[in-house]
Amino acid sequence: MPAAVLPTPAIADCHNDLLLACQHRRERGVADPFGDDWLPGLRAGGVVFQVLPIFTEEQFIGEGALRRTLEILELSREIAELHHRDVGIVETAGDLEAILGDGRIALLLALEGAEPVGSSLAMLETMWRLGVRMASLTWNRRTMLADGVGETDTGGRLSSLGVEAVAEMERLGMVLDVSHLSAHGLAHLADLAGEPFVASHSSCRALCDHPRNLSDAELRLVAGSGGFVAINATGRFVAAAGIPTIDHYLDHVEHAVATVGDGAVAIGADFIADLLEQVDPILGRQLLLRPGDLVRIEDLKASADLALLARKLVDRFGSGRAARIAGGNVLEFFRARLPA
């Protein structure tokens, strides 16, 4: 039988790069890195829904991006089969209800950047058929579709192909994720999008002036589309100096709630320092963080710590609002957006 889910509020985490970490561990001969390194933490943290992005490392940009993505998608299926008593991959609203009803963790596959798409929009339908339900047009770098926040001197709007990609993603029902998209790109997307879009792992520029964070106006664009903003727990996106704490993180949650309401705020932890202990990607300056800036938030370092965050959310917001922020908003969004 599946392990018992921890008391509410249950967590829906919108960004954990664990698939990339598992891929690297498998390549180093570890038979079951998900079961060894990640499943216990997800259970301990009270996570009931986890978005699993697939990120293209620098060394795979170009034609290698598609092959690497397919390898990781296959790994996700192997994980789901091996741990079918504990997790399941979500493709439909029915899947979501069945998996949650069984007490398992619902896994939603996503693309973090459109490198595997390249210039072929037909790949979007291929990704959809393979179970991908959310995608961003770019990471910090440039893709064929858009510029990321690391490209500051280009104008940064969507390309004409990117405009077509938005229409195709909306036709498929694939959720658009604007975290990492340039400011001009986000404004451009907001002008043309006909469906809700989300920010899966972005914090608040008003509290920490980092290019990866969103301004209040951008928070409102996301929420105004019908989407949500999931707050990022990377230390230097939360506090520009000193030792970031879980209270600093909660300040970002509180600011977002004050700006767009408690129905449009969620959790997108992005435990990047934890990831970089498992992998050694060639990210260089495009990470937008110096190596010394990869500090962790005390008491919010990995998935197991999300249980403490849930309790802290209740302390600050009360049980009803905390439940919406911790997981309810995300679950409600995907219940409405996933195909039946």
Coordinates of C-alpha atoms in Angstrom, one line a residue:
M1 CA 0.0 0.0 0.0
P2 CA 1.2 3.6 -0.6
A3 CA 2.7 5.5 2.2
A4 CA 0.2 7.7 4.1
V5 CA 0.0 11.3 2.9
L6 CA 0.9 13.8 5.6
P7 CA -1.8 16.0 7.1
T8 CA -3.1 19.0 5.1
P9 CA -2.2 21.4 3.7
A10 CA -0.9 19.0 1.0
I11 CA 1.8 20.4 -1.3
A12 CA 1.6 20.8 -5.1
D13 CA 5.2 21.7 -6.1
C14 CA 5.4 23.3 -9.6
H15 CA 9.1 22.8 -10.2
N16 CA 11.6 20.1 -9.3
D17 CA 14.4 19.1 -11.6
L18 CA 14.7 15.6 -10.1
L19 CA 14.4 13.9 -13.5
L20 CA 17.7 15.4 -14.6
A21 CA 19.3 14.4 -11.4
C22 CA 18.0 10.9 -11.8
Q23 CA 19.3 10.7 -15.3
H24 CA 22.8 11.6 -14.2
R25 CA 22.6 9.1 -11.4
R26 CA 21.4 6.4 -13.7
E27 CA 24.3 7.2 -16.1
R28 CA 26.7 6.7 -13.1
G29 CA 25.3 3.2 -12.4
V30 CA 22.7 3.9 -9.7
A31 CA 19.8 1.5 -10.3
D32 CA 16.9 3.4 -8.7
P33 CA 17.9 7.0 -7.9
F34 CA 14.3 8.2 -7.6
G35 CA 13.5 5.6 -5.0
D36 CA 16.8 6.2 -3.2
D37 CA 17.1 9.9 -3.4
W38 CA 13.7 11.5 -4.1
L39 CA 10.6 9.5 -3.2
P40 CA 11.2 9.5 0.5
G41 CA 11.6 13.2 0.5
L42 CA 8.5 13.8 -1.5
R43 CA 6.5 11.6 0.9
A44 CA 8.0 13.3 4.0
G45 CA 7.3 16.7 2.5
G46 CA 3.6 15.9 2.0
V47 CA 3.8 16.4 -1.7
V48 CA 0.8 15.1 -3.6
F49 CA 1.4 16.8 -7.0
Q50 CA 4.9 17.4 -8.6
V51 CA 5.7 19.1 -11.8
L52 CA 8.8 17.4 -13.4
P53 CA 10.5 19.7 -15.9
I54 CA 12.9 18.5 -18.5
F55 CA 15.8 21.0 -18.9
T56 CA 18.3 21.0 -21.8
E57 CA 21.8 21.3 -20.6
E58 CA 24.3 23.4 -22.6
Q59 CA 26.1 20.4 -24.0
F60 CA 22.9 19.1 -25.6
I61 CA 21.7 22.3 -27.3
G62 CA 21.1 21.6 -31.0
E63 CA 20.0 18.3 -32.4
G64 CA 21.1 16.6 -29.2
A65 CA 18.3 18.3 -27.3
L66 CA 15.5 16.1 -28.7
R67 CA 17.4 12.9 -28.1
R68 CA 18.2 13.9 -24.5
T69 CA 14.6 14.9 -23.9
L70 CA 13.3 11.6 -25.2
E71 CA 15.8 9.7 -22.9
I72 CA 14.5 11.6 -19.9
L73 CA 10.9 11.1 -20.9
E74 CA 11.6 7.4 -21.1
L75 CA 13.2 7.5 -17.6
S76 CA 10.0 9.1 -16.3
R77 CA 8.0 6.2 -17.5
E78 CA 10.4 3.7 -16.0
I79 CA 10.1 5.5 -12.6
A80 CA 6.3 5.5 -12.8
E81 CA 6.3 1.8 -13.6
L82 CA 8.8 0.8 -10.9
H83 CA 7.1 2.9 -8.3
H84 CA 3.5 2.5 -9.4
R85 CA 2.3 2.1 -5.9
D86 CA 3.5 5.5 -5.0
V87 CA 3.4 7.7 -8.1
G88 CA 1.6 8.1 -11.4
I89 CA 2.0 10.3 -14.5
V90 CA -0.8 12.7 -15.1
E91 CA -2.1 13.2 -18.7
T92 CA -5.8 13.8 -18.1
A93 CA -8.0 15.2 -15.4
G94 CA -9.2 11.6 -14.8
D95 CA -5.6 10.5 -14.2
L96 CA -5.2 13.3 -11.6
E97 CA -8.3 12.2 -9.7
A98 CA -7.4 8.5 -9.8
I99 CA -3.8 9.0 -8.6
L100 CA -4.8 11.4 -5.8
G101 CA -7.6 9.1 -4.8
D102 CA -5.2 6.2 -4.4
G103 CA -2.9 8.3 -2.2
R104 CA -0.2 8.4 -4.8
I105 CA 1.8 11.4 -5.9
A106 CA 0.7 12.8 -9.3
L107 CA 3.6 13.6 -11.6
L108 CA 3.1 16.1 -14.4
L109 CA 5.7 16.2 -17.2
A110 CA 6.9 19.6 -18.5
L111 CA 9.6 21.2 -20.8
E112 CA 11.8 23.8 -19.3
G113 CA 12.7 25.6 -22.6
A114 CA 11.8 24.7 -26.2
E115 CA 15.3 23.5 -27.3
P116 CA 13.9 20.0 -28.1
V117 CA 11.3 21.6 -30.4
G118 CA 13.9 23.5 -32.4
S119 CA 12.3 25.0 -35.5
S120 CA 9.8 22.1 -35.9
L121 CA 6.4 22.9 -34.2
A122 CA 5.3 19.3 -35.0
M123 CA 7.5 18.4 -32.1
L124 CA 5.0 20.0 -29.8
E125 CA 2.4 17.5 -30.7
T126 CA 5.0 14.7 -30.3
M127 CA 5.7 16.0 -26.8
W128 CA 2.0 16.1 -26.1
R129 CA 1.5 12.5 -27.2
L130 CA 4.4 11.5 -25.0
G131 CA 2.7 13.1 -22.0
V132 CA 4.1 16.6 -21.7
R133 CA 1.4 18.9 -20.4
M134 CA 3.3 22.1 -19.7
A135 CA 6.2 23.9 -21.4
S136 CA 8.1 27.2 -21.5
L137 CA 9.3 28.8 -24.7
T138 CA 12.8 29.3 -23.3
W139 CA 15.1 29.1 -20.4
N140 CA 17.5 32.0 -19.7
R141 CA 19.0 31.7 -23.1
R142 CA 17.6 32.2 -26.6
T143 CA 15.6 29.6 -28.5
M144 CA 14.0 29.6 -31.9
L145 CA 10.8 30.7 -30.2
A146 CA 11.8 33.4 -27.7
D147 CA 14.5 35.0 -25.6
G148 CA 15.1 34.3 -21.9
V149 CA 15.9 36.7 -19.1
G150 CA 19.6 36.2 -19.8
E151 CA 19.3 38.0 -23.2
T152 CA 18.9 41.6 -22.2
D153 CA 20.0 43.4 -25.4
T154 CA 17.9 41.9 -28.1
G155 CA 14.4 43.3 -27.7
G156 CA 13.4 40.0 -26.2
R157 CA 9.9 39.5 -27.9
L158 CA 8.7 36.2 -29.2
S159 CA 9.8 35.3 -32.7
S160 CA 7.3 34.8 -35.4
L161 CA 7.8 31.0 -34.9
G162 CA 7.2 31.6 -31.2
V163 CA 3.9 33.3 -31.9
E164 CA 2.9 30.2 -34.0
A165 CA 4.1 28.0 -31.1
V166 CA 1.8 29.7 -28.7
A167 CA -1.2 29.1 -30.9
E168 CA -0.2 25.4 -31.3
M169 CA 0.3 24.9 -27.6
E170 CA -3.1 26.4 -26.9
R171 CA -4.7 24.2 -29.6
L172 CA -3.2 21.1 -27.9
G173 CA -4.1 22.2 -24.4
M174 CA -0.4 22.5 -23.3
V175 CA 0.0 25.0 -20.5
L176 CA 2.4 27.9 -21.2
D177 CA 5.0 28.6 -18.5
V178 CA 6.5 32.1 -18.5
S179 CA 9.2 31.6 -15.8
H180 CA 12.6 32.4 -17.5
L181 CA 10.9 34.3 -20.3
S182 CA 12.2 37.8 -20.9
A183 CA 10.2 40.8 -19.8
H184 CA 9.4 41.9 -23.3
G185 CA 8.6 38.3 -24.2
L186 CA 6.1 38.0 -21.3
A187 CA 4.4 41.2 -22.3
H188 CA 4.2 40.0 -25.9
L189 CA 2.8 36.6 -24.8
A190 CA 0.2 38.3 -22.6
D191 CA -1.0 40.4 -25.6
L192 CA -1.6 37.3 -27.8
A193 CA -2.5 34.5 -25.4
G194 CA -6.0 33.3 -25.5
E195 CA -5.6 30.8 -22.6
P196 CA -4.3 31.0 -19.1
F197 CA -0.5 30.9 -18.6
V198 CA 1.5 30.3 -15.4
A199 CA 4.8 31.1 -13.8
S200 CA 6.0 27.8 -12.4
H201 CA 9.0 29.0 -10.4
S202 CA 9.3 32.8 -10.0
S203 CA 9.6 35.1 -7.0
C204 CA 8.8 38.8 -6.5
R205 CA 11.0 41.6 -7.9
A206 CA 9.6 44.1 -5.4
L207 CA 11.3 42.1 -2.6
C208 CA 14.5 41.0 -4.4
D209 CA 15.6 42.8 -7.5
H210 CA 16.8 39.9 -9.6
P211 CA 16.1 39.4 -13.3
R212 CA 14.6 36.0 -12.6
N213 CA 11.9 37.5 -10.4
L214 CA 8.6 39.1 -11.6
S215 CA 7.5 42.7 -11.2
D216 CA 4.2 43.4 -9.6
A217 CA 2.9 44.3 -13.1
E218 CA 4.1 40.9 -14.4
L219 CA 2.5 39.1 -11.4
R220 CA -0.8 40.7 -12.4
L221 CA -0.4 39.7 -16.1
V222 CA 0.0 36.1 -15.1
A223 CA -2.9 36.1 -12.6
G224 CA -5.1 38.2 -15.0
S225 CA -4.7 35.4 -17.7
G226 CA -6.3 33.0 -15.2
G227 CA -3.0 31.4 -14.3
F228 CA -0.9 31.3 -11.1
V229 CA 2.5 32.4 -9.9
A230 CA 4.5 29.6 -8.0
I231 CA 7.1 31.2 -5.7
N232 CA 10.7 30.1 -6.2
A233 CA 12.8 29.0 -3.2
T234 CA 16.3 29.6 -4.7
G235 CA 18.1 31.5 -2.1
R236 CA 19.4 34.5 -4.1
F237 CA 16.0 35.0 -5.7
V238 CA 14.5 35.4 -2.3
A239 CA 17.1 37.5 -0.5
A240 CA 19.9 39.5 -2.3
A241 CA 22.3 39.3 0.6
G242 CA 22.8 37.5 3.9
I243 CA 21.4 34.1 4.9
P244 CA 17.9 33.6 3.3
T245 CA 15.4 32.1 5.6
I246 CA 12.0 30.4 5.2
D247 CA 10.5 33.6 6.6
H248 CA 12.0 35.5 3.7
Y249 CA 10.4 33.0 1.4
L250 CA 7.0 33.5 3.1
D251 CA 7.4 37.2 2.6
H252 CA 7.5 36.6 -1.2
V253 CA 4.4 34.5 -0.8
E254 CA 2.7 37.2 1.2
H255 CA 3.7 39.9 -1.3
A256 CA 2.3 37.9 -4.2
V257 CA -0.9 37.2 -2.3
A258 CA -1.3 41.0 -1.6
T259 CA -0.7 41.7 -5.2
V260 CA -2.8 39.1 -7.0
G261 CA -4.9 37.4 -4.3
D262 CA -4.5 34.0 -2.6
G263 CA -6.2 32.2 -5.5
A264 CA -3.3 32.8 -7.9
V265 CA -0.3 32.0 -5.7
A266 CA 1.4 28.6 -5.4
I267 CA 4.7 26.8 -4.6
G268 CA 7.5 26.3 -7.2
A269 CA 10.4 25.3 -5.0
D270 CA 13.2 24.8 -7.6
F271 CA 15.8 23.3 -5.2
I272 CA 18.6 24.2 -7.6
A273 CA 21.5 23.8 -5.1
D274 CA 20.3 20.3 -4.3
L275 CA 20.2 19.5 -8.1
L276 CA 23.8 20.8 -8.6
E277 CA 25.0 18.3 -6.0
Q278 CA 23.9 15.6 -8.4
V279 CA 24.8 17.0 -11.8
D280 CA 27.5 19.3 -13.1
P281 CA 25.9 21.1 -16.1
I282 CA 27.9 23.6 -18.1
L283 CA 25.6 26.6 -17.3
G284 CA 28.2 29.4 -17.1
R285 CA 26.9 32.9 -16.9
Q286 CA 23.5 32.0 -18.2
L287 CA 22.5 30.6 -14.8
L288 CA 22.4 34.3 -13.7
L289 CA 23.9 33.2 -10.4
R290 CA 27.6 33.2 -9.4
P291 CA 28.6 29.8 -7.9
G292 CA 29.0 31.5 -4.5
D293 CA 25.4 32.7 -4.7
L294 CA 23.9 29.2 -4.8
V295 CA 23.0 29.5 -1.1
R296 CA 20.1 27.5 0.3
I297 CA 17.2 28.7 2.4
E298 CA 17.7 27.5 5.9
D299 CA 14.9 24.9 6.6
L300 CA 13.8 24.9 2.9
K301 CA 16.5 23.0 1.2
A302 CA 14.8 19.9 -0.3
S303 CA 11.4 18.3 -0.8
A304 CA 11.2 16.9 2.8
D305 CA 11.2 20.5 4.1
L306 CA 7.9 21.3 2.4
A307 CA 6.1 19.8 5.4
L308 CA 7.6 22.6 7.5
L309 CA 6.6 25.2 4.9
A310 CA 3.0 23.9 4.9
R311 CA 2.9 24.5 8.7
K312 CA 4.4 27.9 8.3
L313 CA 1.8 28.8 5.7
V314 CA -0.9 27.9 8.1
D315 CA 0.7 30.0 10.8
R316 CA 0.9 33.1 8.5
F317 CA -2.3 32.7 6.4
G318 CA -4.7 30.5 8.3
S319 CA -5.7 27.0 7.3
G320 CA -8.0 27.8 4.4
R321 CA -5.7 30.2 2.6
A322 CA -2.7 28.1 3.3
A323 CA -4.4 25.1 1.7
R324 CA -5.1 27.1 -1.5
I325 CA -1.5 28.3 -1.7
A326 CA 0.2 25.1 -0.7
G327 CA -1.6 23.0 -3.3
G328 CA -5.3 23.8 -3.9
N329 CA -4.8 26.5 -6.5
V330 CA -2.6 24.2 -8.6
L331 CA -4.9 21.2 -8.4
E332 CA -7.9 23.3 -9.2
F333 CA -6.1 24.8 -12.2
F334 CA -5.1 21.5 -13.7
R335 CA -8.4 19.8 -13.0
A336 CA -9.9 22.5 -15.3
R337 CA -7.1 22.6 -17.9
L338 CA -6.2 18.9 -18.4
P339 CA -8.2 17.0 -21.0
A340 CA -11.0 14.8 -19.6

